[in-house]
Amino acid sequence: MKKLAYLLLGTLLVTSVKAQMPVELNVMTYNIRYDNPDDNQNNWKYRRDNAANAIRFYDADILGTQEVLHNQLQDLKERLSGYDVVGVGRDDGKEKGEYSALWYKKDRFTLLDSGNFWLSETPLITASKGWDGACVRIASWVKLKDKKSGKSLFALNTHFDHIGVVARKESVKLILNKVAELSKGIPVIVTGDFNAEPESNVIKGLTDTSNNKHLIDSRTVSPIVYGPAWSFHDFGRIPLNERTLIDYIFVRNGVKVLKYGVLAETKDSTFLSDHAPILVRIAIK
């Protein structure tokens, strides 16, 4: 009996220590650019191998991708065999239109829950276009449990409208409300292309500290910031001094940012995308 008691006590102590240790993760957001035949040498067929290799090289544990068409989803699935993915096509809730696909390492995480909603007045109605938006927009989310530590986290990935003034303003409110509702206080990661610069009303709205549901821009709290201060470059066609930062990784609920980088890379003359991916290293207590 004493041996059994000691074994149980040892197990409880190990479990307690694991629960107290911070969990470190690599998180990436990556607008892969939809498969547009007019992109010529920048077309997806010339970029897909390098795009997948970048994700694997930077060892992303959680990855938010935007502008993903179904054939691109299949291409990435073939090349990222270590990942599971959540998401649906925004135009039919199945395979039509762009996905805001959210990926996670399947050997590291257990999927607890997942879902999708549309950025509109009726977020649970499939393919509903919101307010004055130019396009149908969607968000995909997951609740994950880290298999080693037992810690849970919430991750959401989205792509804001690029034109609709009301749509962008209301999408801020919707995302903050949904994150608060769905995460229920566990650590939060929000990735996406928000089509908005840091000083815009969109980003200020998401990070407004007077709102108790606000998010934290990982760049602004990282002790190490690497790479340029822009993410969108249109395959290098935009002059350096005119490029803007419109891709973000936000956090809240006890997530500590350890480092942040903009991956403005090319292979020979081929870009990863018309956006540079963003990578952050985080710790969850």
PDB file of N, CA, C and O in Angstrom, residues 196-239:
ATOM      1  N   ALA A 196      -5.745  46.127 -42.660  1.00  0.00           N
ATOM      2  CA  ALA A 196      -5.738  47.377 -41.905  1.00  0.00           C
ATOM      3  C   ALA A 196      -4.347  47.624 -41.330  1.00  0.00           C
ATOM      4  O   ALA A 196      -3.707  46.700 -40.820  1.00  0.00           O
ATOM      5  N   GLU A 197      -3.905  48.859 -41.375  1.00  0.00           N
ATOM      6  CA  GLU A 197      -2.608  49.230 -40.828  1.00  0.00           C
ATOM      7  C   GLU A 197      -2.694  49.420 -39.315  1.00  0.00           C
ATOM      8  O   GLU A 197      -3.780  49.607 -38.762  1.00  0.00           O
ATOM      9  N   PRO A 198      -1.563  49.399 -38.622  1.00  0.00           N
ATOM     10  CA  PRO A 198      -1.579  49.497 -37.163  1.00  0.00           C
ATOM     11  C   PRO A 198      -2.305  50.718 -36.604  1.00  0.00           C
ATOM     12  O   PRO A 198      -2.897  50.645 -35.521  1.00  0.00           O
ATOM     13  N   GLU A 199      -2.276  51.843 -37.317  1.00  0.00           N
ATOM     14  CA  GLU A 199      -2.916  53.060 -36.808  1.00  0.00           C
ATOM     15  C   GLU A 199      -4.365  53.197 -37.254  1.00  0.00           C
ATOM     16  O   GLU A 199      -5.018  54.215 -36.981  1.00  0.00           O
ATOM     17  N   SER A 200      -4.899  52.204 -37.929  1.00  0.00           N
ATOM     18  CA  SER A 200      -6.274  52.252 -38.413  1.00  0.00           C
ATOM     19  C   SER A 200      -7.278  52.066 -37.275  1.00  0.00           C
ATOM     20  O   SER A 200      -6.944  51.569 -36.195  1.00  0.00           O
ATOM     21  N   ASN A 201      -8.516  52.440 -37.537  1.00  0.00           N
ATOM     22  CA  ASN A 201      -9.583  52.240 -36.551  1.00  0.00           C
ATOM     23  C   ASN A 201      -9.824  50.756 -36.286  1.00  0.00           C
ATOM     24  O   ASN A 201     -10.245  50.384 -35.184  1.00  0.00           O
ATOM     25  N   VAL A 202      -9.561  49.925 -37.294  1.00  0.00           N
ATOM     26  CA  VAL A 202      -9.746  48.476 -37.124  1.00  0.00           C
ATOM     27  C   VAL A 202      -8.813  47.938 -36.046  1.00  0.00           C
ATOM     28  O   VAL A 202      -9.247  47.283 -35.085  1.00  0.00           O
ATOM     29  N   ILE A 203      -7.529  48.203 -36.179  1.00  0.00           N
ATOM     30  CA  ILE A 203      -6.553  47.664 -35.224  1.00  0.00           C
ATOM     31  C   ILE A 203      -6.679  48.356 -33.867  1.00  0.00           C
ATOM     32  O   ILE A 203      -6.584  47.709 -32.819  1.00  0.00           O
ATOM     33  N   LYS A 204      -6.938  49.655 -33.889  1.00  0.00           N
ATOM     34  CA  LYS A 204      -7.161  50.352 -32.622  1.00  0.00           C
ATOM     35  C   LYS A 204      -8.392  49.802 -31.907  1.00  0.00           C
ATOM     36  O   LYS A 204      -8.417  49.703 -30.677  1.00  0.00           O
ATOM     37  N   GLY A 205      -9.415  49.449 -32.694  1.00  0.00           N
ATOM     38  CA  GLY A 205     -10.619  48.880 -32.098  1.00  0.00           C
ATOM     39  C   GLY A 205     -10.378  47.520 -31.482  1.00  0.00           C
ATOM     40  O   GLY A 205     -10.897  47.206 -30.407  1.00  0.00           O
ATOM     41  N   LEU A 206      -9.584  46.710 -32.146  1.00  0.00           N
ATOM     42  CA  LEU A 206      -9.285  45.368 -31.632  1.00  0.00           C
ATOM     43  C   LEU A 206      -8.422  45.405 -30.370  1.00  0.00           C
ATOM     44  O   LEU A 206      -8.509  44.502 -29.526  1.00  0.00           O
ATOM     45  N   THR A 207      -7.589  46.433 -30.253  1.00  0.00           N
ATOM     46  CA  THR A 207      -6.617  46.490 -29.154  1.00  0.00           C
ATOM     47  C   THR A 207      -6.941  47.563 -28.123  1.00  0.00           C
ATOM     48  O   THR A 207      -6.101  47.857 -27.258  1.00  0.00           O
ATOM     49  N   ASP A 208      -8.128  48.141 -28.179  1.00  0.00           N
ATOM     50  CA  ASP A 208      -8.528  49.223 -27.271  1.00  0.00           C
ATOM     51  C   ASP A 208      -8.633  48.692 -25.836  1.00  0.00           C
ATOM     52  O   ASP A 208      -9.535  47.919 -25.508  1.00  0.00           O
ATOM     53  N   THR A 209      -7.733  49.127 -24.977  1.00  0.00           N
ATOM     54  CA  THR A 209      -7.666  48.590 -23.613  1.00  0.00           C
ATOM     55  C   THR A 209      -8.853  49.013 -22.747  1.00  0.00           C
ATOM     56  O   THR A 209      -9.036  48.454 -21.653  1.00  0.00           O
ATOM     57  N   SER A 210      -9.637  49.993 -23.207  1.00  0.00           N
ATOM     58  CA  SER A 210     -10.836  50.359 -22.446  1.00  0.00           C
ATOM     59  C   SER A 210     -11.939  49.304 -22.589  1.00  0.00           C
ATOM     60  O   SER A 210     -12.914  49.317 -21.838  1.00  0.00           O
ATOM     61  N   ASN A 211     -11.774  48.417 -23.561  1.00  0.00           N
ATOM     62  CA  ASN A 211     -12.704  47.311 -23.770  1.00  0.00           C
ATOM     63  C   ASN A 211     -12.115  46.063 -23.110  1.00  0.00           C
ATOM     64  O   ASN A 211     -11.021  45.621 -23.480  1.00  0.00           O
ATOM     65  N   ASN A 212     -12.815  45.488 -22.140  1.00  0.00           N
ATOM     66  CA  ASN A 212     -12.253  44.347 -21.430  1.00  0.00           C
ATOM     67  C   ASN A 212     -12.152  43.085 -22.286  1.00  0.00           C
ATOM     68  O   ASN A 212     -11.609  42.074 -21.837  1.00  0.00           O
ATOM     69  N   LYS A 213     -12.639  43.157 -23.513  1.00  0.00           N
ATOM     70  CA  LYS A 213     -12.507  42.025 -24.436  1.00  0.00           C
ATOM     71  C   LYS A 213     -11.359  42.215 -25.429  1.00  0.00           C
ATOM     72  O   LYS A 213     -11.186  41.421 -26.349  1.00  0.00           O
ATOM     73  N   HIS A 214     -10.578  43.271 -25.256  1.00  0.00           N
ATOM     74  CA  HIS A 214      -9.573  43.637 -26.253  1.00  0.00           C
ATOM     75  C   HIS A 214      -8.495  42.562 -26.430  1.00  0.00           C
ATOM     76  O   HIS A 214      -8.241  41.744 -25.537  1.00  0.00           O
ATOM     77  N   LEU A 215      -7.867  42.600 -27.588  1.00  0.00           N
ATOM     78  CA  LEU A 215      -6.745  41.730 -27.922  1.00  0.00           C
ATOM     79  C   LEU A 215      -5.442  42.513 -27.821  1.00  0.00           C
ATOM     80  O   LEU A 215      -5.445  43.754 -27.793  1.00  0.00           O
ATOM     81  N   ILE A 216      -4.328  41.792 -27.807  1.00  0.00           N
ATOM     82  CA  ILE A 216      -3.006  42.410 -27.733  1.00  0.00           C
ATOM     83  C   ILE A 216      -2.241  42.078 -29.013  1.00  0.00           C
ATOM     84  O   ILE A 216      -2.123  40.904 -29.387  1.00  0.00           O
ATOM     85  N   ASP A 217      -1.748  43.098 -29.685  1.00  0.00           N
ATOM     86  CA  ASP A 217      -0.945  42.905 -30.895  1.00  0.00           C
ATOM     87  C   ASP A 217       0.417  42.360 -30.483  1.00  0.00           C
ATOM     88  O   ASP A 217       1.174  43.012 -29.757  1.00  0.00           O
ATOM     89  N   SER A 218       0.750  41.164 -30.951  1.00  0.00           N
ATOM     90  CA  SER A 218       1.983  40.499 -30.527  1.00  0.00           C
ATOM     91  C   SER A 218       3.233  41.320 -30.838  1.00  0.00           C
ATOM     92  O   SER A 218       4.222  41.277 -30.084  1.00  0.00           O
ATOM     93  N   ARG A 219       3.203  42.066 -31.912  1.00  0.00           N
ATOM     94  CA  ARG A 219       4.370  42.871 -32.287  1.00  0.00           C
ATOM     95  C   ARG A 219       4.692  43.922 -31.221  1.00  0.00           C
ATOM     96  O   ARG A 219       5.859  44.195 -30.928  1.00  0.00           O
ATOM     97  N   THR A 220       3.666  44.512 -30.658  1.00  0.00           N
ATOM     98  CA  THR A 220       3.855  45.630 -29.730  1.00  0.00           C
ATOM     99  C   THR A 220       4.379  45.195 -28.369  1.00  0.00           C
ATOM    100  O   THR A 220       4.868  46.031 -27.604  1.00  0.00           O
ATOM    101  N   VAL A 221       4.291  43.915 -28.047  1.00  0.00           N
ATOM    102  CA  VAL A 221       4.741  43.448 -26.728  1.00  0.00           C
ATOM    103  C   VAL A 221       5.919  42.484 -26.811  1.00  0.00           C
ATOM    104  O   VAL A 221       6.376  41.980 -25.786  1.00  0.00           O
ATOM    105  N   SER A 222       6.408  42.233 -28.011  1.00  0.00           N
ATOM    106  CA  SER A 222       7.502  41.279 -28.167  1.00  0.00           C
ATOM    107  C   SER A 222       8.838  41.922 -27.795  1.00  0.00           C
ATOM    108  O   SER A 222       9.160  43.023 -28.267  1.00  0.00           O
ATOM    109  N   PRO A 223       9.668  41.239 -26.996  1.00  0.00           N
ATOM    110  CA  PRO A 223      10.992  41.780 -26.677  1.00  0.00           C
ATOM    111  C   PRO A 223      11.952  41.709 -27.859  1.00  0.00           C
ATOM    112  O   PRO A 223      12.960  42.415 -27.890  1.00  0.00           O
ATOM    113  N   ILE A 224      11.650  40.847 -28.834  1.00  0.00           N
ATOM    114  CA  ILE A 224      12.462  40.744 -30.050  1.00  0.00           C
ATOM    115  C   ILE A 224      11.540  40.900 -31.254  1.00  0.00           C
ATOM    116  O   ILE A 224      10.564  40.166 -31.400  1.00  0.00           O
ATOM    117  N   VAL A 225      11.834  41.874 -32.114  1.00  0.00           N
ATOM    118  CA  VAL A 225      11.079  42.082 -33.354  1.00  0.00           C
ATOM    119  C   VAL A 225      12.063  42.002 -34.509  1.00  0.00           C
ATOM    120  O   VAL A 225      13.050  42.736 -34.550  1.00  0.00           O
ATOM    121  N   TYR A 226      11.784  41.095 -35.438  1.00  0.00           N
ATOM    122  CA  TYR A 226      12.708  40.829 -36.541  1.00  0.00           C
ATOM    123  C   TYR A 226      12.001  41.059 -37.867  1.00  0.00           C
ATOM    124  O   TYR A 226      10.813  40.764 -38.017  1.00  0.00           O
ATOM    125  N   GLY A 227      12.743  41.563 -38.843  1.00  0.00           N
ATOM    126  CA  GLY A 227      12.179  41.748 -40.179  1.00  0.00           C
ATOM    127  C   GLY A 227      11.578  43.127 -40.374  1.00  0.00           C
ATOM    128  O   GLY A 227      11.608  43.971 -39.476  1.00  0.00           O
ATOM    129  N   PRO A 228      10.996  43.364 -41.546  1.00  0.00           N
ATOM    130  CA  PRO A 228      10.465  44.696 -41.865  1.00  0.00           C
ATOM    131  C   PRO A 228       9.179  45.002 -41.109  1.00  0.00           C
ATOM    132  O   PRO A 228       8.569  44.124 -40.495  1.00  0.00           O
ATOM    133  N   ALA A 229       8.763  46.267 -41.195  1.00  0.00           N
ATOM    134  CA  ALA A 229       7.532  46.720 -40.531  1.00  0.00           C
ATOM    135  C   ALA A 229       6.345  46.655 -41.475  1.00  0.00           C
ATOM    136  O   ALA A 229       5.367  47.377 -41.302  1.00  0.00           O
ATOM    137  N   TRP A 230       6.420  45.801 -42.482  1.00  0.00           N
ATOM    138  CA  TRP A 230       5.333  45.627 -43.448  1.00  0.00           C
ATOM    139  C   TRP A 230       5.132  44.137 -43.713  1.00  0.00           C
ATOM    140  O   TRP A 230       6.016  43.323 -43.449  1.00  0.00           O
ATOM    141  N   SER A 231       3.964  43.804 -44.239  1.00  0.00           N
ATOM    142  CA  SER A 231       3.715  42.410 -44.622  1.00  0.00           C
ATOM    143  C   SER A 231       3.197  42.275 -46.049  1.00  0.00           C
ATOM    144  O   SER A 231       3.476  41.285 -46.717  1.00  0.00           O
ATOM    145  N   PHE A 232       2.451  43.269 -46.551  1.00  0.00           N
ATOM    146  CA  PHE A 232       1.916  43.184 -47.912  1.00  0.00           C
ATOM    147  C   PHE A 232       2.847  43.914 -48.879  1.00  0.00           C
ATOM    148  O   PHE A 232       3.177  45.087 -48.686  1.00  0.00           O
ATOM    149  N   HIS A 233       3.262  43.204 -49.936  1.00  0.00           N
ATOM    150  CA  HIS A 233       4.214  43.789 -50.893  1.00  0.00           C
ATOM    151  C   HIS A 233       3.811  43.549 -52.345  1.00  0.00           C
ATOM    152  O   HIS A 233       4.500  44.012 -53.262  1.00  0.00           O
ATOM    153  N   ASP A 234       2.706  42.811 -52.584  1.00  0.00           N
ATOM    154  CA  ASP A 234       2.215  42.557 -53.947  1.00  0.00           C
ATOM    155  C   ASP A 234       3.302  41.952 -54.832  1.00  0.00           C
ATOM    156  O   ASP A 234       3.588  42.436 -55.915  1.00  0.00           O
ATOM    157  N   PHE A 235       3.895  40.868 -54.351  1.00  0.00           N
ATOM    158  CA  PHE A 235       4.974  40.185 -55.073  1.00  0.00           C
ATOM    159  C   PHE A 235       6.129  41.137 -55.401  1.00  0.00           C
ATOM    160  O   PHE A 235       6.725  41.073 -56.472  1.00  0.00           O
ATOM    161  N   GLY A 236       6.420  42.029 -54.451  1.00  0.00           N
ATOM    162  CA  GLY A 236       7.556  42.927 -54.599  1.00  0.00           C
ATOM    163  C   GLY A 236       7.310  44.146 -55.454  1.00  0.00           C
ATOM    164  O   GLY A 236       8.221  44.967 -55.650  1.00  0.00           O
ATOM    165  N   ARG A 237       6.086  44.297 -55.956  1.00  0.00           N
ATOM    166  CA  ARG A 237       5.802  45.421 -56.854  1.00  0.00           C
ATOM    167  C   ARG A 237       5.602  46.751 -56.129  1.00  0.00           C
ATOM    168  O   ARG A 237       5.733  47.811 -56.741  1.00  0.00           O
ATOM    169  N   ILE A 238       5.249  46.713 -54.860  1.00  0.00           N
ATOM    170  CA  ILE A 238       5.051  47.952 -54.106  1.00  0.00           C
ATOM    171  C   ILE A 238       6.409  48.473 -53.636  1.00  0.00           C
ATOM    172  O   ILE A 238       7.203  47.719 -53.061  1.00  0.00           O
ATOM    173  N   PRO A 239       6.704  49.756 -53.854  1.00  0.00           N
ATOM    174  CA  PRO A 239       7.973  50.307 -53.368  1.00  0.00           C
ATOM    175  C   PRO A 239       8.112  50.117 -51.857  1.00  0.00           C
ATOM    176  O   PRO A 239       7.117  50.129 -51.119  1.00  0.00           O
TER     177      PRO A 239
END
